PDB file of C-alpha atoms in Angstrom:
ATOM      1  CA  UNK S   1      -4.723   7.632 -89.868  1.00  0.00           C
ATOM      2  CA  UNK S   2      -8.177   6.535 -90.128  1.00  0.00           C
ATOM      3  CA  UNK S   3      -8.444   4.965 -86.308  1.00  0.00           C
ATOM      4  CA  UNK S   4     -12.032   3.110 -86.984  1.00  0.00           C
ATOM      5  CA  UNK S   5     -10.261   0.693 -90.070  1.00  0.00           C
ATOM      6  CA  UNK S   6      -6.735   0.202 -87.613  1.00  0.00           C
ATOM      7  CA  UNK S   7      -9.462  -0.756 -85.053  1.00  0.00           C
ATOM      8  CA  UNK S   8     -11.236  -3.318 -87.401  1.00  0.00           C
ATOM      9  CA  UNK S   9      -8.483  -4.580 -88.814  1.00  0.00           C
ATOM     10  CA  UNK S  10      -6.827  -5.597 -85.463  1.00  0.00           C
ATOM     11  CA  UNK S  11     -10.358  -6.730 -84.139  1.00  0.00           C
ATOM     12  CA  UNK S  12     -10.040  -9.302 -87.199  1.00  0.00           C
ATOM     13  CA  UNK S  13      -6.431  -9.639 -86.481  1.00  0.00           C
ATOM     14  CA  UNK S  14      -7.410 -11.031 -83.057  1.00  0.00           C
ATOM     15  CA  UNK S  15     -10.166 -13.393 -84.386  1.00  0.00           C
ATOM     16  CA  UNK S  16      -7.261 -14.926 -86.876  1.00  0.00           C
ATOM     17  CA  UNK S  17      -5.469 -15.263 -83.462  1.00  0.00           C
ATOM     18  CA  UNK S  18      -8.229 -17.623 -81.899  1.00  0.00           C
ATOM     19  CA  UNK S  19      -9.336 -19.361 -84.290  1.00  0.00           C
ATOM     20  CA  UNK S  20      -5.909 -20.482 -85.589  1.00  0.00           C
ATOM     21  CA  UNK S  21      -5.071 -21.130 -81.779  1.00  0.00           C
ATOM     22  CA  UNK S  22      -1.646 -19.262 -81.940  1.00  0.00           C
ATOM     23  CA  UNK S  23      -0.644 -21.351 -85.260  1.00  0.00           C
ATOM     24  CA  UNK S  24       0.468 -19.128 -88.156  1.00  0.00           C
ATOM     25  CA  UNK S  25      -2.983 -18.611 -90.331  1.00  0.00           C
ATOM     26  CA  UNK S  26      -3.450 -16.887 -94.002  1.00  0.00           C
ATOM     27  CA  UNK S  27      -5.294 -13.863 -92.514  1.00  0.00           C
ATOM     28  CA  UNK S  28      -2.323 -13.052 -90.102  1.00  0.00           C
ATOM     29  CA  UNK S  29       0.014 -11.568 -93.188  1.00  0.00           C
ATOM     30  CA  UNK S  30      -2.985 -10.115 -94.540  1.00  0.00           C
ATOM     31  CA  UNK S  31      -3.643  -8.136 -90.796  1.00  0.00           C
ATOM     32  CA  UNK S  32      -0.359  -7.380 -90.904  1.00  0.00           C
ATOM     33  CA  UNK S  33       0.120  -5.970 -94.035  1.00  0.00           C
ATOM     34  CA  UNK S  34      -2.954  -3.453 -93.560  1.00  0.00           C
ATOM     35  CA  UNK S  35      -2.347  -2.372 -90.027  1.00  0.00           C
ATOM     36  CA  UNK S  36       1.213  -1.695 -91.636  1.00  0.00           C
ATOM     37  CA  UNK S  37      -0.657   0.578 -94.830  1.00  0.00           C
ATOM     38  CA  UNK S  38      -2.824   2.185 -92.035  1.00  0.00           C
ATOM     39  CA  UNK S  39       0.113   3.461 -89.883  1.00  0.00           C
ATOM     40  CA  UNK S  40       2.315   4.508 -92.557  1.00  0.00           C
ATOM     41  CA  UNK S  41       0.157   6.452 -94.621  1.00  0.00           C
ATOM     42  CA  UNK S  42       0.459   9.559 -92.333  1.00  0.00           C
ATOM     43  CA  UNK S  43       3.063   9.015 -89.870  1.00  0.00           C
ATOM     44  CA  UNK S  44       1.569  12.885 -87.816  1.00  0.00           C
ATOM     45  CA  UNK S  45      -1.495  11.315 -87.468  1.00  0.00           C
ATOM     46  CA  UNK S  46      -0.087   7.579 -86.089  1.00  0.00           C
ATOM     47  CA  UNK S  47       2.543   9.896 -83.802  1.00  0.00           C
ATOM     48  CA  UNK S  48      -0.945  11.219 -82.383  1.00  0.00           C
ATOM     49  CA  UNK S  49      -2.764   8.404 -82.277  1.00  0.00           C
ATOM     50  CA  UNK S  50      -0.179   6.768 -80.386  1.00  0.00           C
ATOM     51  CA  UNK S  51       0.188   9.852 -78.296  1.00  0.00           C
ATOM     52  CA  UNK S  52      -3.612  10.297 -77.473  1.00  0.00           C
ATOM     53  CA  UNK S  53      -5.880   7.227 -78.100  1.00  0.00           C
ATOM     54  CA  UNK S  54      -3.471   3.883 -78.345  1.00  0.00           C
ATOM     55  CA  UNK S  55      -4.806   1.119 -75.727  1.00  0.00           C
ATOM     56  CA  UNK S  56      -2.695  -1.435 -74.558  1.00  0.00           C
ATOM     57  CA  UNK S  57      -4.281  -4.244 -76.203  1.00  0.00           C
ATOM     58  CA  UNK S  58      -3.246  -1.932 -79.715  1.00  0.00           C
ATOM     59  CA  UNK S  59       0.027  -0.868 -78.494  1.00  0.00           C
ATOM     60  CA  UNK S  60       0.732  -4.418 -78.554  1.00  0.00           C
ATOM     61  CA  UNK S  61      -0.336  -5.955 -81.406  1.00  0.00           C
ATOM     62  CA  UNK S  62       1.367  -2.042 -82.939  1.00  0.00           C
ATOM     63  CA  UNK S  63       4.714  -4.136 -82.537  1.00  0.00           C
ATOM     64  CA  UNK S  64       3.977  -7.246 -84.533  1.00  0.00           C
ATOM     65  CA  UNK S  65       4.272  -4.361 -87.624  1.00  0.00           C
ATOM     66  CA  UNK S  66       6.464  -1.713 -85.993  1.00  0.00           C
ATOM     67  CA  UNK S  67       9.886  -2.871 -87.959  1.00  0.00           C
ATOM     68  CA  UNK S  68       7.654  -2.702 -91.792  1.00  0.00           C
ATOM     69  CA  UNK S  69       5.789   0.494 -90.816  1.00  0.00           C
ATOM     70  CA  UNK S  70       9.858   1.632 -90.238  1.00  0.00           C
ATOM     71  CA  UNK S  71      10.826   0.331 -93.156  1.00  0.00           C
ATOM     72  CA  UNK S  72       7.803   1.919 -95.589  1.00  0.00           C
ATOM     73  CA  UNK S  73       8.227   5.243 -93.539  1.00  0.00           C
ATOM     74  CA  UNK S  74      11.535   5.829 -91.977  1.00  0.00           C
ATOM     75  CA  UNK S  75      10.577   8.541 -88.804  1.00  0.00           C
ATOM     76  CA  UNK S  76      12.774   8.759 -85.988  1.00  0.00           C
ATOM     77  CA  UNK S  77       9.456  10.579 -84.107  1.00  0.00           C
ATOM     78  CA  UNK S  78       7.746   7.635 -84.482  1.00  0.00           C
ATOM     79  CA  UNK S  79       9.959   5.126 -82.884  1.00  0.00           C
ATOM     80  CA  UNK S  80      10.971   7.786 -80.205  1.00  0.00           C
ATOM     81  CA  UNK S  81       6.715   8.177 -79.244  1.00  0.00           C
ATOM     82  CA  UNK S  82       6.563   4.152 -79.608  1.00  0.00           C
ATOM     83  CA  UNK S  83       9.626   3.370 -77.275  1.00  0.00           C
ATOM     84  CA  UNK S  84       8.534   6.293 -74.703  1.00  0.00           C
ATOM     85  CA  UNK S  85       4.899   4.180 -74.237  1.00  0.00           C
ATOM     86  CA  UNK S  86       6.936   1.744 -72.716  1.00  0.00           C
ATOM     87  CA  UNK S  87       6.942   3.164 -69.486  1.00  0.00           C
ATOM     88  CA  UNK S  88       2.559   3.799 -70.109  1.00  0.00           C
ATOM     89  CA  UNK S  89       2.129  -0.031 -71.127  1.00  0.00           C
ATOM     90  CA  UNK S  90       4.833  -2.013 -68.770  1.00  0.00           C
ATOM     91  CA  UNK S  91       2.816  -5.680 -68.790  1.00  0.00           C
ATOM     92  CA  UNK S  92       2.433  -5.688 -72.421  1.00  0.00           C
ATOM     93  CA  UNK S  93       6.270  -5.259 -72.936  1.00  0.00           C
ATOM     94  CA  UNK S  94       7.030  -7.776 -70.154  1.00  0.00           C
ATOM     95  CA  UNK S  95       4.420 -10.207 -71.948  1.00  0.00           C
ATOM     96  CA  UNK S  96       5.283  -9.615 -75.592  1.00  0.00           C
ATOM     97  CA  UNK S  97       9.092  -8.403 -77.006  1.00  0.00           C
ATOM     98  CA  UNK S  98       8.176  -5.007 -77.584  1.00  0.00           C
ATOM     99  CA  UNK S  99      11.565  -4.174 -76.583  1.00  0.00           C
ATOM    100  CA  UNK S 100      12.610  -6.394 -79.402  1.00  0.00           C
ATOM    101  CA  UNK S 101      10.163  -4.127 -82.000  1.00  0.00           C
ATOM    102  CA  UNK S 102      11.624  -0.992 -80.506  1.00  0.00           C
ATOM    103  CA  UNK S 103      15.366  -2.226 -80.959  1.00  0.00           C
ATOM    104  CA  UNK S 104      14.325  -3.745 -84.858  1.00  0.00           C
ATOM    105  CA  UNK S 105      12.843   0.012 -85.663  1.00  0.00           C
ATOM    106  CA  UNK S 106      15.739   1.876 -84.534  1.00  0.00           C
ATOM    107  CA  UNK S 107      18.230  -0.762 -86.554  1.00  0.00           C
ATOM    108  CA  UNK S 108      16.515  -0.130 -89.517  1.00  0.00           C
ATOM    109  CA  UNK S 109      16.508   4.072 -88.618  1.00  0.00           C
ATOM    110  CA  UNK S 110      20.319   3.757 -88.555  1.00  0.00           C
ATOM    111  CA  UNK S 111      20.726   1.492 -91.274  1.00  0.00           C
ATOM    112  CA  UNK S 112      18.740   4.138 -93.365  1.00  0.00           C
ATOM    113  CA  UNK S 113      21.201   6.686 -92.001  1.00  0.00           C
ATOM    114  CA  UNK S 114      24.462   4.437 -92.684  1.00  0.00           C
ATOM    115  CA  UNK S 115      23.259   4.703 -95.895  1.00  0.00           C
ATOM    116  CA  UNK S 116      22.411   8.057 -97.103  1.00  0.00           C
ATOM    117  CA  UNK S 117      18.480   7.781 -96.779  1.00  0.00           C
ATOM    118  CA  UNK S 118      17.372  10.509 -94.237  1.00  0.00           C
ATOM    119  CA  UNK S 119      13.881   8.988 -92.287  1.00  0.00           C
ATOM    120  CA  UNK S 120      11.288  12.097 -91.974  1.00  0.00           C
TER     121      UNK S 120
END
C-alpha cells in the first residue's frame, strides 16, 4: 500500500469536502475511487497499515470506501482488523456510521460466500 498517495489522496479528499461545503462535488467519486485502488491493491499491506499507522481522521474517511475495497478484494482479515479499530477510534464511529461500513463489508463477505466465491 503506498501510505504517502492514500495520504494525499484523502488530504484532497478533505479539500473536496470544504470547498463543496458537504454538497456532493465531482472530485468526491474521483477520491473515492483511488483511496478504493490504493487499499485493494495489497490487502497485507492495508491489514498493516490499519494495524500500525491508521489515524482516526483516516480510519474514518477508510469507511466512505470500505464496502468497494470489499467488493474489488473480498478478505475476511480485512473487515475483521477494520471492525476490531472500533474499540481504538470510538468518537469517529459515534460521529460517522462506521458501524454501518463494517455491517455493508461483512454482507458483501457472505454474499461472496452464498455464492461460491471464497474472499482471500
Amino acid at each position: 500500500m503506498n501510505i504517502e498517495k492514500f495520504r494525499e489522496v484523502i488530504k484532497r479528499r478533505e479539500y473536496v469536502e470544504d470547498i463543496s461545503c458537504g454538497e456532493w462535488a465531482d472530485g468526491i467519486e474521483e477520491c473515492q475511487n483511488l483511496l478504493t485502488d490504493i487499499l485493494s491493491e495489497d490487502i497485507t499491506a492495508t491489514i498493516d497499515f490499519l494495524n500500525n499507522e491508521c489515524t482516526a481522521s483516516e480510519y474514518s474517511w477508510i469507511s466512505e470506501v470500505l464496502e468497494e475495497v470489499v467488493e474489488k478484494k473480498p478478505n475476511t482479515e480485512l473487515v475483521k482488523c477494520y471492525k476490531e479499530l472500533m474499540t481504538k477510534f470510538p468518537e469517529e464511529c459515534a460521529t460517522y456510521n462506521i458501524a454501518g461500513a463494517v455491517e455493508g463489508a461483512e454482507a458483501i463477505l457472505r454474499w461472496e460466500a452464498e455464492h461460491g466465491k471464497d474472499s482471500d
